[in-house]
Amino acid sequence: YLCALTAVVADVVSKKEQMFTTMDQRRLLSKDVLVVAPWFMAPEDIAPPPITSSSSIPYIQWDDHHPIPHTFRYGAESKPDVKYNMTISSFAAMDVLLEHLCDRKHHFPNLKRVVVVGHSAGGQFVQRWALSSNSWCFGDGDQFAVNRWAETDLPHVRVVVANPRSFAYLDNRRYFALSDQAAEADDDEVSPAENDGTLTPFDKYQLRPPSAAEEDGCKEFNSYEWGLDENSEVPAPYFINNVQKLSNHGNVSSELFCRYASRDVVYLSGQRDVETLGSQICGQGKEDGYQGSSRRERSERFFAALQLRKSEVESCGRSGGNSTRVHDRHVVKNVGHDHGL
């Protein structure tokens, strides 16, 4: 009588055993809860021993170095298998897993809830997957996807985005200080790790597109995997194709926002996850594509941008304006960042 399932997408770790450390030490779970940990293998990983099965499907692997490290996290295509010369996006693989579970008619008739959790690189994975997936399991309705059954027959899906290094924004706006003085001002005597409020003084910042000079300093800031613009250096046909499908319904950015806003997404940030990170997107001093200096600050800025966008959208086919908050976000006290979680 499986009633709930949690799919855990872990951070990148050096050994398979590390991925399951926390699971091995977990408290006993109720018999009606199942925990699944997908393993997105890289060619460097040692393949598990053969499983006695009639299936001839090969193990799927994703490149761990090119064009950027850990390509599974942005929905890259897998490496072509030798026998069939076929590939699959890591996001499509998650869709397959999710839809197998959502098929209550044939597999889990009592399944009520599915929670997909990702931490660090796994957090990057689940945020971009929840943003771009067209899976009928989300129950978004016929406007966005073809559901096999009525929404009431689907288990509820929640996505938990924990401590990602970066986010895929839904438009080209980022938070910029209103002045150089505002950017340099630090009136709070509490250290960032002890601060239980916001790290960004939003009254001194504005959500806007970068100026021409700012964009010249970071031309990649809105290319995927950090925005919606196609990125020739990081090919992701699953994401680009799924986003473009929404163009049939009007403005892509607005339609994508409305669908994403309707999904149950929760963001978690460790209070002590405040290390200043190096720049992966563009040069030093650009806060990794103007997202913020630390994981916690990037999370609060992305969440704030969603709330502002919600206030600008009159209707998403639900209640518009400021009547509802988009998603939920929580700061977990006294928690830093651990890649082995």
XYZ file of N, CA, C and O in Angstrom, residues 120 163-165 191-193 199 270-279 287-288 292-298 335-339:
128
model
N 22.083 20.772 -3.903
C 23.279 21.289 -4.574
C 23.151 21.069 -6.090
O 22.264 21.634 -6.716
N 19.511 24.291 -1.963
C 20.894 24.796 -2.040
C 21.566 24.658 -3.400
O 22.726 24.237 -3.477
N 20.895 25.012 -4.497
C 21.583 24.953 -5.786
C 22.584 26.100 -5.920
O 22.427 27.150 -5.297
N 23.577 25.888 -6.757
C 24.571 26.941 -6.998
C 23.986 28.058 -7.854
O 24.400 29.223 -7.747
N 27.015 38.740 11.134
C 27.664 38.054 10.021
C 26.617 37.351 9.173
O 25.552 36.979 9.672
N 26.899 37.152 7.878
C 25.924 36.477 7.013
C 25.488 35.123 7.556
O 24.313 34.752 7.452
N 26.412 34.365 8.143
C 26.071 33.036 8.640
C 25.121 33.090 9.831
O 24.355 32.150 10.069
N 19.840 38.429 3.011
C 21.206 38.914 2.796
C 21.244 40.079 1.822
O 22.140 40.903 1.867
N 20.330 26.605 3.457
C 20.995 26.521 4.746
C 21.381 27.908 5.223
O 21.931 28.708 4.458
N 21.099 28.211 6.468
C 21.409 29.541 6.994
C 22.898 29.864 6.856
O 23.276 31.009 6.588
N 23.756 28.852 6.990
C 25.200 29.068 6.938
C 25.790 28.782 5.558
O 27.020 28.757 5.407
N 24.947 28.597 4.570
C 25.434 28.357 3.206
C 25.694 29.699 2.540
O 24.999 30.114 1.602
N 26.695 30.411 3.037
C 26.931 31.800 2.632
C 28.340 32.008 2.079
O 28.793 33.148 1.946
N 29.011 30.937 1.724
C 30.346 31.081 1.146
C 30.279 31.831 -0.178
O 29.405 31.558 -1.011
N 31.180 32.802 -0.367
C 31.261 33.514 -1.635
C 31.819 32.572 -2.685
O 32.925 32.053 -2.540
N 31.053 32.336 -3.729
C 31.408 31.343 -4.731
C 32.137 31.975 -5.905
O 31.932 33.143 -6.222
N 32.955 31.190 -6.559
C 33.608 31.658 -7.774
C 32.616 31.757 -8.912
O 31.484 31.278 -8.826
N 33.028 32.369 -9.992
C 32.135 32.601 -11.118
C 32.237 31.472 -12.136
O 33.302 31.193 -12.663
N 29.125 38.243 -9.690
C 28.243 37.444 -8.841
C 27.624 36.295 -9.614
O 26.450 35.992 -9.477
N 28.426 35.640 -10.418
C 27.945 34.504 -11.207
C 26.673 34.865 -11.976
O 25.594 34.326 -11.739
N 23.967 36.640 -7.387
C 24.271 36.787 -5.964
C 25.605 36.143 -5.661
O 26.152 35.391 -6.462
N 26.137 36.407 -4.481
C 27.483 35.929 -4.168
C 27.506 34.539 -3.543
O 28.503 33.837 -3.635
N 26.428 34.116 -2.908
C 26.401 32.810 -2.235
C 25.124 32.062 -2.617
O 24.186 32.633 -3.171
N 25.089 30.782 -2.306
C 23.905 29.986 -2.646
C 22.658 30.529 -1.952
O 21.591 30.602 -2.554
N 22.801 30.880 -0.696
C 21.627 31.380 0.037
C 21.122 32.691 -0.558
O 19.907 32.893 -0.709
N 22.038 33.589 -0.906
C 21.621 34.863 -1.483
C 20.996 34.653 -2.861
O 20.029 35.317 -3.221
N 21.522 33.727 -3.637
C 20.950 33.454 -4.965
C 19.538 32.896 -4.839
O 18.663 33.211 -5.650
N 22.559 25.438 9.316
C 22.965 24.432 8.330
C 23.834 25.087 7.277
O 23.497 26.145 6.735
N 24.972 24.455 6.981
C 25.861 24.946 5.930
C 25.654 24.175 4.647
O 24.521 23.884 4.258
N 26.755 23.813 3.991
C 26.651 23.098 2.718
C 27.536 21.859 2.761
O 28.711 21.945 3.143
N 26.970 20.726 2.394
C 27.712 19.466 2.408
C 27.456 18.745 1.103
O 26.326 18.377 0.792
N 28.526 18.529 0.323
C 28.362 17.876 -0.966
C 28.082 16.386 -0.835
O 27.733 15.736 -1.805
